[in-house]
Coordinates of C-alpha atoms in Angstrom, one line a residue:
Chain A
M89 CA 93.5 112.5 70.0
A90 CA 90.0 112.1 70.8
S91 CA 86.8 113.7 70.1
V92 CA 84.6 115.9 72.0
T93 CA 80.8 115.5 72.7
Y94 CA 78.6 118.4 73.5
E95 CA 75.5 117.0 74.5
H96 CA 72.1 119.1 75.4
V97 CA 74.9 121.7 77.6
T98 CA 73.6 124.4 78.8
K99 CA 75.4 127.0 81.3
K100 CA 73.7 129.9 83.4
F101 CA 75.5 132.3 85.5
S102 CA 72.5 133.3 87.2
A103 CA 68.8 132.8 86.7
E104 CA 68.5 135.5 84.3
T105 CA 72.3 134.8 82.1
T106 CA 72.0 132.0 80.2
A107 CA 76.0 131.9 78.0
V108 CA 75.4 128.4 76.6
D109 CA 71.9 127.1 75.5
D110 CA 71.5 123.6 74.5
L111 CA 74.2 122.8 73.1
S112 CA 74.9 119.5 70.5
L113 CA 78.0 119.5 68.9
A114 CA 80.0 116.3 68.0
I115 CA 83.5 117.0 67.4
R116 CA 85.7 114.4 65.6
D117 CA 89.0 113.3 65.8
T118 CA 91.9 115.5 64.7
E119 CA 89.3 117.3 63.4
F120 CA 90.2 121.5 63.4
M121 CA 86.6 122.9 64.7
V122 CA 86.2 126.6 65.2
L123 CA 83.5 128.4 67.3
V124 CA 82.7 131.5 66.1
G125 CA 80.4 134.2 66.8
P126 CA 80.2 137.8 68.1
S127 CA 81.4 138.4 71.7
G128 CA 79.2 137.5 74.4
C129 CA 77.7 135.0 72.2
G130 CA 79.0 132.2 74.4
K131 CA 81.4 129.9 72.6
S132 CA 84.5 131.2 74.9
T133 CA 82.1 129.9 78.0
A134 CA 81.5 126.1 75.6
L135 CA 85.5 125.9 75.1
R136 CA 86.3 126.7 78.8
M137 CA 83.2 124.4 80.2
L138 CA 85.5 121.8 78.0
A139 CA 88.8 122.9 80.0
G140 CA 87.7 122.7 83.0
L141 CA 87.1 126.0 84.5
E142 CA 83.7 126.3 84.0
D143 CA 81.0 124.1 85.9
V144 CA 78.2 122.7 83.5
T145 CA 74.5 123.8 84.4
A146 CA 72.6 120.8 82.7
G147 CA 73.9 118.3 80.0
Q148 CA 76.7 116.7 78.7
I149 CA 79.8 116.8 77.9
K150 CA 83.0 114.1 76.3
I151 CA 86.2 113.8 75.7
D152 CA 85.8 109.9 74.1
D153 CA 83.0 108.8 75.2
Q154 CA 83.7 109.6 78.8
V155 CA 81.8 112.0 80.4
V156 CA 84.0 115.0 82.2
N157 CA 81.7 117.1 83.4
E158 CA 82.6 116.5 87.0
M159 CA 86.5 116.1 86.3
P160 CA 89.2 118.5 87.8
P161 CA 90.9 120.6 84.5
R162 CA 94.3 118.5 85.1
D163 CA 92.9 115.4 84.4
R164 CA 90.9 116.1 80.9
D165 CA 94.5 115.6 79.4
V166 CA 93.9 119.0 77.0
A167 CA 96.0 122.1 76.7
M168 CA 94.4 125.8 76.1
V169 CA 95.9 129.1 74.8
F170 CA 94.7 131.2 76.1
Q171 CA 93.3 135.1 74.3
S172 CA 96.0 137.0 77.1
Y173 CA 98.4 133.9 76.6
A174 CA 98.9 133.9 80.6
L175 CA 102.3 133.3 80.9
Y176 CA 103.7 133.2 84.5
P177 CA 105.9 135.9 84.0
H178 CA 107.9 134.5 87.2
M179 CA 108.8 131.7 84.8
S180 CA 111.5 132.0 82.6
V181 CA 110.5 131.0 78.5
F182 CA 111.5 127.5 79.8
D183 CA 109.7 126.9 82.6
N184 CA 106.9 128.0 81.0
M185 CA 106.5 125.7 78.4
A186 CA 107.6 122.1 81.2
F187 CA 105.2 123.6 83.9
G188 CA 102.8 120.9 82.8
L189 CA 105.4 118.1 82.0
K190 CA 106.7 118.7 85.7
M191 CA 103.4 119.0 86.7
R192 CA 102.5 115.7 85.6
G193 CA 105.6 114.2 87.0
S194 CA 107.5 113.7 83.5
P195 CA 111.6 112.5 84.1
R196 CA 113.2 115.0 83.8
T197 CA 115.3 114.4 80.3
E198 CA 111.8 114.0 78.4
V199 CA 111.0 117.5 80.1
V200 CA 114.4 118.6 78.3
S201 CA 114.4 117.3 75.0
R202 CA 110.4 118.1 74.8
V203 CA 110.9 121.6 75.8
K204 CA 113.9 121.8 73.2
E205 CA 111.9 120.3 70.5
A206 CA 109.2 122.4 70.7
G207 CA 111.4 125.8 70.5
R208 CA 112.9 124.6 67.7
I209 CA 109.7 124.6 66.1
L210 CA 108.3 127.8 67.7
R211 CA 111.8 129.1 66.5
L212 CA 112.3 129.7 70.5
D213 CA 115.8 128.3 71.1
N214 CA 117.2 131.5 72.0
L215 CA 114.6 132.5 73.8
L216 CA 114.5 129.7 76.5
G217 CA 116.4 132.0 79.1
R218 CA 114.0 135.0 79.5
K219 CA 110.9 136.0 81.0
P220 CA 107.7 137.2 79.6
R221 CA 108.3 140.2 80.0
Q222 CA 111.2 140.1 77.8
L223 CA 109.6 139.0 74.5
S224 CA 107.9 140.6 71.7
G225 CA 103.8 140.5 71.2
G226 CA 104.1 137.8 68.7
Q227 CA 107.3 135.6 70.4
R228 CA 104.7 135.6 73.6
Q229 CA 102.5 134.2 71.5
R230 CA 104.4 131.3 70.4
V231 CA 105.7 130.2 74.0
A232 CA 101.6 130.2 74.9
L233 CA 101.3 127.7 71.4
G234 CA 105.0 125.9 72.5
R235 CA 103.5 125.4 76.4
A236 CA 100.4 123.8 74.7
I237 CA 102.5 121.6 72.1
V238 CA 105.5 120.4 74.6
R239 CA 102.4 118.6 76.5
Q240 CA 101.3 116.4 73.6
P241 CA 97.5 117.1 75.1
R242 CA 94.6 114.9 73.6
V243 CA 92.6 118.0 72.5
F244 CA 94.0 121.8 71.9
L245 CA 91.7 124.9 72.8
L246 CA 92.4 127.8 71.3
D247 CA 90.7 130.7 73.1
E248 CA 91.1 134.1 70.4
P249 CA 94.8 133.2 70.5
L250 CA 95.6 135.6 67.3
S251 CA 93.7 138.7 69.1
N252 CA 96.5 140.5 70.8
L253 CA 99.0 139.9 67.5
D254 CA 99.0 143.0 64.4
A255 CA 97.4 142.3 60.7
M256 CA 100.4 140.8 59.4
L257 CA 101.9 138.5 62.3
R258 CA 97.9 136.8 62.9
V259 CA 97.9 135.5 59.0
Q260 CA 101.3 134.7 59.5
T261 CA 100.3 132.4 62.5
R262 CA 97.4 131.8 60.8
I263 CA 98.9 129.9 58.8
E264 CA 101.5 128.5 61.4
L265 CA 98.8 126.9 63.2
Q266 CA 97.2 125.2 60.5
K267 CA 100.7 123.2 59.4
M268 CA 101.1 122.2 63.5
H269 CA 97.5 121.0 63.2
Q270 CA 98.7 119.1 60.3
R271 CA 101.2 118.8 61.7
L272 CA 100.3 117.0 65.3
G273 CA 97.0 115.1 64.2
T274 CA 95.8 116.3 67.3
T275 CA 92.3 117.6 67.4
F276 CA 91.8 121.8 67.6
I277 CA 89.0 124.0 68.9
Y278 CA 89.5 127.2 68.1
V279 CA 87.0 130.2 69.0
T280 CA 87.3 133.5 67.6
H281 CA 84.8 136.4 66.8
D282 CA 86.4 136.6 63.3
Q283 CA 85.2 135.1 60.3
V284 CA 88.3 135.6 58.4
E285 CA 90.0 133.2 61.2
A286 CA 86.9 130.8 61.2
M287 CA 86.7 130.5 56.9
T288 CA 90.3 129.3 56.6
M289 CA 91.2 127.7 59.3
G290 CA 88.5 125.4 60.2
D291 CA 87.5 122.0 59.0
R292 CA 84.1 122.7 59.9
I293 CA 82.6 126.0 61.8
A294 CA 80.0 125.8 63.9
V295 CA 78.1 129.4 64.4
M296 CA 76.8 131.1 67.8
K297 CA 74.4 133.6 69.2
D298 CA 72.9 134.2 71.7
G299 CA 74.3 131.6 73.3
V300 CA 72.7 129.1 71.0
L301 CA 74.3 127.2 68.3
Q302 CA 72.9 128.4 64.9
Q303 CA 74.7 126.0 61.9
V304 CA 77.3 123.5 62.1
A305 CA 79.0 122.8 58.4
P306 CA 82.2 122.8 56.5
P307 CA 83.3 126.9 55.2
R308 CA 82.4 126.1 51.7
E309 CA 79.3 125.3 52.8
I310 CA 78.3 127.5 55.4
Y311 CA 79.1 130.2 52.6
D312 CA 77.6 129.0 50.3
Q313 CA 73.6 127.3 52.3
P314 CA 73.3 129.0 55.4
V315 CA 70.9 128.5 57.4
N316 CA 69.3 131.7 58.3
M317 CA 69.6 135.2 58.1
Y318 CA 72.5 135.5 61.1
V319 CA 75.1 132.9 60.0
A320 CA 74.4 134.7 56.0
G321 CA 75.2 137.9 57.7
F322 CA 78.1 136.8 59.4
I323 CA 79.9 135.1 57.1
G324 CA 81.3 136.8 54.4
S325 CA 82.6 140.5 53.6
P326 CA 81.3 142.6 52.9
R327 CA 78.0 141.6 54.0
M328 CA 75.2 140.0 52.4
N329 CA 72.9 142.2 51.2
F330 CA 69.7 141.6 52.9
L331 CA 66.3 143.1 50.0
P332 CA 62.9 143.1 51.4
V333 CA 60.4 141.6 48.5
T334 CA 56.9 140.4 48.3
I335 CA 56.6 137.4 46.1
S336 CA 53.6 135.6 43.9
D337 CA 53.6 132.6 42.0
H338 CA 57.5 133.0 41.4
L339 CA 57.8 136.4 40.5
A340 CA 59.5 138.8 43.8
K341 CA 59.4 142.1 43.3
A342 CA 62.3 144.3 45.3
S343 CA 61.5 148.3 46.0
G344 CA 63.6 148.9 42.9
F345 CA 63.8 145.7 40.5
E346 CA 61.9 142.3 40.9
L347 CA 63.1 138.9 39.0
N348 CA 61.7 135.5 39.3
L349 CA 62.6 133.0 41.5
P350 CA 64.3 129.6 40.3
K351 CA 61.0 128.1 42.2
A352 CA 57.9 129.4 43.6
P353 CA 58.9 129.2 47.8
G354 CA 55.1 129.2 48.7
V355 CA 55.5 132.3 51.0
G356 CA 53.8 135.8 50.3
R357 CA 56.8 137.9 51.7
G358 CA 60.4 137.7 51.2
I359 CA 63.5 138.5 52.2
L360 CA 66.4 138.5 49.2
G361 CA 70.0 137.9 50.7
I362 CA 72.4 138.2 47.8
R363 CA 76.2 138.9 48.8
P364 CA 78.0 141.9 47.3
E365 CA 80.0 139.3 45.2
H366 CA 77.4 137.8 43.4
F367 CA 76.6 140.3 40.7
L368 CA 77.1 139.7 37.2
P369 CA 78.6 142.6 35.2
T370 CA 77.3 142.4 31.6
V371 CA 74.5 140.8 31.6
S372 CA 72.2 138.6 29.7
S373 CA 68.6 138.1 28.3
D374 CA 67.6 135.7 31.1
D375 CA 69.3 137.2 33.5
A376 CA 67.4 139.5 36.0
V377 CA 68.7 142.9 36.1
I378 CA 69.1 145.1 38.8
D379 CA 69.8 149.2 38.3
L380 CA 71.7 150.5 41.2
K381 CA 72.3 154.0 41.8
V382 CA 76.5 154.8 42.9
E383 CA 76.8 156.8 46.0
V384 CA 79.8 156.0 47.4
L385 CA 82.6 153.7 45.8
E386 CA 85.4 151.9 47.1
V387 CA 88.4 150.8 44.8
L388 CA 91.0 148.3 46.9
G389 CA 92.8 147.2 44.1
A390 CA 92.2 143.5 43.4
D391 CA 88.1 144.6 44.1
Q392 CA 86.2 147.2 43.8
Y393 CA 82.8 147.6 46.1
L394 CA 79.8 150.0 45.2
Y395 CA 77.7 151.2 47.6
G396 CA 74.1 152.6 45.8
K397 CA 70.3 152.4 46.1
V398 CA 67.9 150.2 43.8
G399 CA 64.6 151.5 44.4
S400 CA 64.7 152.2 48.2
D401 CA 67.4 149.4 49.4
D402 CA 70.6 150.0 49.9
L403 CA 72.8 147.5 48.8
I404 CA 76.5 146.7 48.2
A405 CA 77.9 145.3 44.9
R406 CA 81.7 143.8 44.4
V407 CA 82.3 144.6 40.5
D408 CA 85.9 144.3 38.5
P409 CA 88.2 147.3 39.5
Q410 CA 88.3 148.1 35.7
L411 CA 84.6 149.2 35.6
K412 CA 85.4 152.9 35.0
V413 CA 81.8 153.9 37.9
S414 CA 81.9 157.0 39.5
V415 CA 79.4 158.9 41.5
D416 CA 75.7 159.3 41.1
D417 CA 76.0 156.9 37.8
R418 CA 73.0 153.9 37.7
V419 CA 75.0 151.2 37.0
R420 CA 73.0 148.2 34.8
L421 CA 74.3 144.7 37.1
G422 CA 72.9 141.6 36.3
V423 CA 72.2 139.1 39.8
N424 CA 73.9 135.5 39.5
M425 CA 70.2 133.9 40.1
R426 CA 72.0 130.2 40.9
R427 CA 73.4 131.6 43.9
L428 CA 70.6 134.1 44.9
H429 CA 69.3 133.1 49.1
L430 CA 65.8 133.8 49.8
F431 CA 64.3 134.0 53.9
D432 CA 61.3 133.8 55.8
P433 CA 61.1 137.5 57.1
E434 CA 59.4 135.9 60.9
T435 CA 61.4 133.5 61.5
E436 CA 64.7 134.6 59.4
K437 CA 65.4 130.7 57.8
A438 CA 66.4 130.4 54.5
V439 CA 63.6 129.2 52.2
F440 CA 66.0 128.0 50.0
Chain B
M217 CA 106.5 184.6 78.8
A218 CA 110.1 184.6 79.7
S219 CA 110.9 181.1 77.8
V220 CA 108.9 182.9 74.6
A221 CA 111.7 185.6 74.3
R222 CA 114.1 182.7 74.7
L223 CA 112.7 181.1 71.5
K224 CA 112.9 184.9 68.9
A225 CA 116.0 184.8 70.6
G226 CA 117.3 182.1 68.5
K227 CA 120.2 181.0 71.3
P228 CA 118.8 179.2 74.2
R229 CA 120.9 180.4 77.3
T230 CA 120.7 176.5 78.6
G231 CA 122.4 178.0 81.9
R232 CA 119.3 180.0 82.9
V233 CA 117.2 177.0 81.7
I234 CA 118.3 174.5 84.0
G235 CA 118.5 176.8 86.2
D236 CA 114.9 177.7 86.4
K237 CA 114.5 174.2 86.4
F238 CA 116.6 173.9 88.9
V239 CA 114.7 176.5 91.4
G240 CA 111.6 174.8 90.1
R241 CA 112.1 171.6 91.1
A242 CA 113.8 172.8 94.2
I243 CA 109.9 174.6 95.5
R244 CA 107.5 172.1 94.0
I245 CA 110.3 168.8 95.1
Y246 CA 112.7 169.4 97.9
I247 CA 112.1 171.3 99.8
P248 CA 108.6 170.2 100.6
L249 CA 110.3 167.3 101.0
L250 CA 112.8 168.8 102.9
A251 CA 110.2 170.0 105.3
L252 CA 108.6 166.5 106.1
L253 CA 112.2 165.2 106.6
V254 CA 112.7 167.2 109.3
V255 CA 109.5 167.0 110.9
T256 CA 109.7 163.0 111.4
L257 CA 113.2 163.3 111.7
F258 CA 113.6 165.7 114.7
P259 CA 111.9 163.0 117.4
F260 CA 114.4 160.5 116.6
Y261 CA 117.6 163.2 115.9
W262 CA 115.9 164.5 120.1
M263 CA 116.2 160.5 121.0
A264 CA 119.8 159.6 119.9
V265 CA 121.5 162.8 120.9
T266 CA 119.4 162.6 124.4
S267 CA 120.6 159.0 124.9
F268 CA 124.7 159.5 124.3
K269 CA 124.8 162.4 126.8
S270 CA 125.6 162.6 130.5
A271 CA 123.8 163.0 133.6
S272 CA 125.1 166.5 134.2
E273 CA 124.9 167.8 130.2
L274 CA 121.3 166.0 129.8
F275 CA 120.2 168.7 132.6
D276 CA 122.0 171.9 132.1
F277 CA 120.0 174.4 130.3
S278 CA 123.0 176.7 129.2
V279 CA 123.7 175.1 126.8
S280 CA 121.8 174.2 123.2
P281 CA 119.7 171.0 123.6
L282 CA 120.7 170.0 119.9
W283 CA 124.2 168.9 119.9
V284 CA 126.5 166.8 122.8
R285 CA 129.3 167.9 124.0
E286 CA 130.7 164.5 125.5
P287 CA 129.2 161.6 124.0
T288 CA 129.0 158.6 126.3
L289 CA 127.9 154.9 126.7
D290 CA 126.6 154.7 130.7
W291 CA 123.3 155.2 128.6
Y292 CA 123.1 151.9 127.1
R293 CA 125.4 150.3 129.9
H294 CA 122.9 151.5 132.4
L295 CA 119.7 149.4 129.8
F296 CA 122.1 146.2 129.8
T297 CA 122.7 146.0 132.8
Q298 CA 120.2 147.1 135.4
T299 CA 117.7 146.7 133.7
N300 CA 115.4 143.6 131.7
F301 CA 115.6 144.9 128.8
P302 CA 117.0 142.6 127.1
R303 CA 114.6 140.7 128.1
W304 CA 111.7 142.4 126.6
A305 CA 114.1 143.2 123.7
F306 CA 113.6 139.4 123.3
N307 CA 110.2 139.1 124.1
T308 CA 108.9 141.2 121.4
A309 CA 111.0 139.5 119.2
V310 CA 109.9 136.1 120.2
V311 CA 105.7 137.1 119.9
A312 CA 106.5 139.7 116.8
T313 CA 107.7 137.0 114.9
I314 CA 105.1 134.4 115.7
S315 CA 102.4 136.3 115.8
T316 CA 103.6 137.5 112.1
L317 CA 103.6 134.4 111.1
I318 CA 100.5 132.6 111.9
S319 CA 98.6 135.9 110.6
L320 CA 100.8 135.6 107.4
F321 CA 99.5 131.6 107.2
C322 CA 95.6 132.6 107.8
S323 CA 96.0 135.5 105.8
I324 CA 96.9 134.0 102.5
L325 CA 94.4 131.4 102.8
A326 CA 91.8 133.9 103.6
G327 CA 93.3 136.1 101.2
Y328 CA 93.4 134.1 98.2
S329 CA 90.1 132.2 98.8
L330 CA 87.9 135.9 99.4
A331 CA 89.8 136.3 96.1
R332 CA 89.3 133.6 93.9
L333 CA 86.8 130.8 94.7
R334 CA 83.4 131.2 94.2
Y335 CA 81.2 129.9 97.1
R336 CA 78.2 131.4 99.0
G337 CA 78.8 134.0 101.4
A338 CA 81.6 135.0 100.0
D339 CA 81.5 138.8 99.9
S340 CA 80.1 139.0 103.8
I341 CA 82.7 137.4 105.0
G342 CA 85.4 139.3 103.4
W343 CA 83.2 142.2 104.9
G344 CA 83.0 140.7 107.9
I345 CA 86.7 140.7 108.2
F346 CA 86.9 144.0 107.4
V347 CA 84.3 145.5 109.6
T348 CA 86.4 142.8 112.4
Y349 CA 89.4 145.6 111.7
L350 CA 87.2 148.6 112.4
V351 CA 86.3 147.3 116.2
P352 CA 88.7 149.6 118.1
P353 CA 91.0 147.6 120.8
T354 CA 89.8 149.9 123.6
L355 CA 87.0 147.7 123.4
L356 CA 87.6 144.0 122.5
F357 CA 90.8 144.2 125.0
L358 CA 87.5 143.5 127.7
P359 CA 86.6 140.3 126.5
L360 CA 89.9 138.9 125.5
T361 CA 91.0 139.4 128.7
F362 CA 88.0 137.0 130.2
V363 CA 89.3 135.0 127.1
I364 CA 93.0 135.1 128.7
R365 CA 91.7 134.7 132.2
E366 CA 89.9 131.6 131.1
L367 CA 92.8 130.2 129.5
H368 CA 95.1 130.8 132.7
L369 CA 97.4 133.0 130.2
F370 CA 98.0 136.2 131.6
N371 CA 102.1 136.6 131.8
N372 CA 102.7 134.3 129.0
L373 CA 103.9 135.7 125.7
W374 CA 101.3 133.3 124.4
A375 CA 98.7 135.5 125.2
L376 CA 100.2 138.5 123.3
I377 CA 100.6 135.6 120.5
L378 CA 97.5 135.2 120.4
T379 CA 95.7 138.3 120.5
Y380 CA 97.7 140.0 118.0
P381 CA 96.0 138.0 115.0
T382 CA 92.7 138.8 116.6
F383 CA 94.2 142.7 114.6
L384 CA 96.6 141.5 112.5
I385 CA 95.0 138.1 109.9
P386 CA 91.8 140.9 109.7
F387 CA 94.5 144.0 108.2
C388 CA 96.6 141.2 106.1
T389 CA 93.3 139.6 104.3
W390 CA 92.3 142.5 103.5
M391 CA 95.2 144.1 101.5
L392 CA 96.6 140.5 100.8
M393 CA 92.8 140.1 98.9
G394 CA 93.5 143.3 96.9
F395 CA 97.1 141.9 95.6
F396 CA 95.8 138.3 94.9
K397 CA 92.7 140.2 93.1
G398 CA 94.8 142.0 90.9
I399 CA 96.9 138.6 89.8
P400 CA 95.1 137.7 86.4
R401 CA 93.0 134.9 86.6
E402 CA 94.1 132.9 83.4
L403 CA 97.4 132.5 84.9
E404 CA 95.7 130.2 87.4
E405 CA 93.6 129.1 84.6
A406 CA 96.6 127.9 82.5
A407 CA 98.7 126.3 85.4
L408 CA 94.9 124.3 86.6
V409 CA 94.8 123.1 83.0
D410 CA 98.6 122.4 82.6
G411 CA 97.6 119.6 85.3
A412 CA 98.0 121.7 89.1
T413 CA 95.9 121.0 91.5
R414 CA 94.3 124.4 92.8
I415 CA 97.0 124.0 96.5
Q416 CA 99.6 123.6 93.6
A417 CA 98.3 126.7 91.3
M418 CA 97.5 129.1 94.4
V419 CA 101.3 128.4 96.1
R420 CA 103.5 128.2 92.0
I421 CA 101.2 130.6 90.4
A422 CA 99.4 133.1 93.1
I423 CA 101.9 133.3 96.4
P424 CA 105.4 134.0 94.1
L425 CA 103.3 136.4 91.7
A426 CA 101.9 138.2 95.4
L427 CA 105.1 137.8 97.2
P428 CA 105.4 141.9 97.3
G429 CA 102.0 142.2 98.7
I430 CA 102.9 139.3 100.8
L431 CA 106.4 141.1 102.1
A432 CA 104.4 144.3 103.2
A433 CA 101.9 142.5 104.7
A434 CA 104.3 140.7 107.3
L435 CA 106.0 144.3 107.7
F436 CA 103.2 146.0 108.5
A437 CA 101.7 143.1 110.8
F438 CA 105.5 142.5 112.6
T439 CA 105.8 146.4 112.6
L440 CA 102.1 146.5 114.7
S441 CA 102.8 143.5 117.0
W442 CA 106.1 145.2 117.4
N443 CA 105.3 149.1 118.7
E444 CA 101.9 146.9 120.5
F445 CA 101.0 148.8 123.5
L446 CA 97.2 148.4 125.0
Y447 CA 97.3 144.2 125.2
A448 CA 100.8 144.3 126.4
L449 CA 99.9 146.5 129.0
I450 CA 97.3 144.4 129.8
F451 CA 98.0 140.7 129.9
M452 CA 102.0 141.2 131.1
N453 CA 102.4 142.0 134.8
D454 CA 106.0 140.5 135.4
S455 CA 109.2 142.3 134.7
L456 CA 110.4 139.4 132.8
V457 CA 107.4 139.0 130.2
K458 CA 107.2 142.7 129.5
T459 CA 107.8 144.2 125.5
I460 CA 109.4 146.9 125.4
P461 CA 106.8 149.1 124.6
V462 CA 105.4 147.5 127.6
G463 CA 108.4 147.9 129.7
V464 CA 110.3 151.2 128.6
T465 CA 107.2 153.3 129.9
Q466 CA 106.2 151.1 133.0
E467 CA 110.0 150.7 134.6
L468 CA 111.9 153.9 133.1
I469 CA 109.5 156.1 134.3
H470 CA 108.6 156.4 137.9
G471 CA 105.8 158.1 138.8
D472 CA 107.1 161.9 137.8
E473 CA 110.5 160.3 137.9
F474 CA 111.5 160.0 134.1
F475 CA 114.7 158.3 133.4
W476 CA 115.6 160.1 130.5
G477 CA 119.1 158.7 129.1
E478 CA 117.8 155.4 129.6
L479 CA 114.5 156.1 127.8
M480 CA 115.5 157.5 124.6
A481 CA 118.3 154.8 124.4
A482 CA 115.4 152.2 125.1
A483 CA 113.5 153.5 122.7
L484 CA 115.4 154.1 119.8
L485 CA 117.1 150.5 120.2
G486 CA 113.1 149.1 120.0
S487 CA 112.9 151.6 117.1
V488 CA 116.2 149.8 115.0
P489 CA 114.5 146.4 113.6
V490 CA 111.8 147.8 112.0
A491 CA 113.9 150.4 110.2
V492 CA 116.2 147.2 109.1
L493 CA 113.0 145.6 107.9
Y494 CA 112.2 148.5 106.4
S495 CA 115.1 149.9 104.5
F496 CA 115.5 146.2 103.0
F497 CA 112.4 144.8 102.0
V498 CA 111.5 149.0 100.4
D499 CA 112.0 147.6 97.2
Y500 CA 108.9 145.3 97.1
F501 CA 106.3 147.8 98.0
V502 CA 107.1 148.8 94.1
A503 CA 108.1 146.0 92.3
G504 CA 105.1 145.5 89.5
M505 CA 105.7 141.8 89.1
T506 CA 103.3 140.5 87.2
A507 CA 104.6 143.2 84.4
G508 CA 104.5 141.4 80.8
A509 CA 102.0 138.2 82.3
V510 CA 99.6 139.1 80.3
K511 CA 99.6 141.7 76.9
G512 CA 101.1 144.3 76.7

């Protein structure tokens, strides 16, 4: 159990390529922190620096109050699960899980009991004698987790551990990981490019882009109050609609509609952000109304997505699947004014 | 066309199909293989047959030279009692074994560091080693002769044990570098995070996984030093310190007089250890030990 602190951490692989740029992030003890962003955003590098697999170019990384910049990986007392699992192919499942304990000189009886215990938790009891190549993808993934938990480390580092599993197993393992986090009461740092994993698992989410941390907040806050267009567009599926508007006082004019903003932003131009799920099927007198010309529709059973145009802008709306719509129809939708976002077109930062 | 006709007939004539297949395979695979076998094995056959012929039969041109009528072990007896062959075999084994071990030790460390550790100049060192390997021994023996003379190692097995690594280490290093590069980096990173030192990660993870490569390198190194001729010819003059290739060609050929029986017997015996080694370890060349290590 430990807290982890990044203080102005920068990682340069060469003079031109900066993988992580001035990252400051405080991860609390027992927290489940998710680092999320597209590939190449520096999230894995941030994790690998904490594990000691990459040097830190500038800044400090602390585990509890101890600076670990120069500490070799083995002394950091962290465990890491790799995307590829990185199981030792020449060792049995048992030896894979026991390796870390043996390296630390744990007594034989303790090694056996801890590996057995982890095997029981992860339902690997019958597979302890097998080699990794004799296991399925899901089993290998559990061995990789087992290798981490037998160590009882201060911090768990997980680098996209679910991305090699098929969709069903991924959901199942996601839930198991959350249970594991609750049971172990250890700090988890989880790297993913999948916003669903981030939203469902994280106590807090750190969104990164091009090596720069964009926002750190609990999932609900990230969703409700994104600090900029990047975070707003990255979290949420389908992504938020962005509509350029011109503003005079309270009135915002888009190409196909206009609406009264809840407060005057004091800027002349802006980008309106409306999530697809924040359209209202019934229109009351004080709601803003848009007139959507439907071009494509997708019925997913629980949801129905309308893809179309408002004026000259593309728009996606999620509506009740019971609503009878066909292509080329014009649909009147209300805009939920409380869930409206406005961004500065220059800085892309949220105005509200 | 034939297959179309069979499909139309509706009733496949399996016997014919198998026959066709066999003919096809024979033409594509077995006949070329057989030709290759004949070409490569013929010298060995000639060696074996000749070594069992009596003196009179050796030079009897009235009968086929491809067969022995009265096999005899005379030449082998002669080789072991009248020549220094046992001593040459012992020398060759000692030199080949020790120089292989020295070369492997250095090459494993060098190959691993070039493949794994990021340090300044790693690439140029790698290329440097490769270029060293390209320098022909026929040039290199001149400076090496000077070195050996300064060290007073002429007619001493250490002269060979120390010079063979000059071509074995570049060769093995280059080969092992490839093997180490083929092992996923994450395996060792996992070991480092698990509590291993760099050396432990190398010894417990990388080396076991590179074992097929290490054995292959060992085999090549052993064969190269077993068969080495030039350095042994130059550095070894005393009959008692010669290796098989030099001893056989120098002492079983006097001027234009060839002792064919002993020559062939010695050549055959000299190739046996290498052949035995290959037959033992051939599986390692094709073993894919890293299967299952990462996603798959």
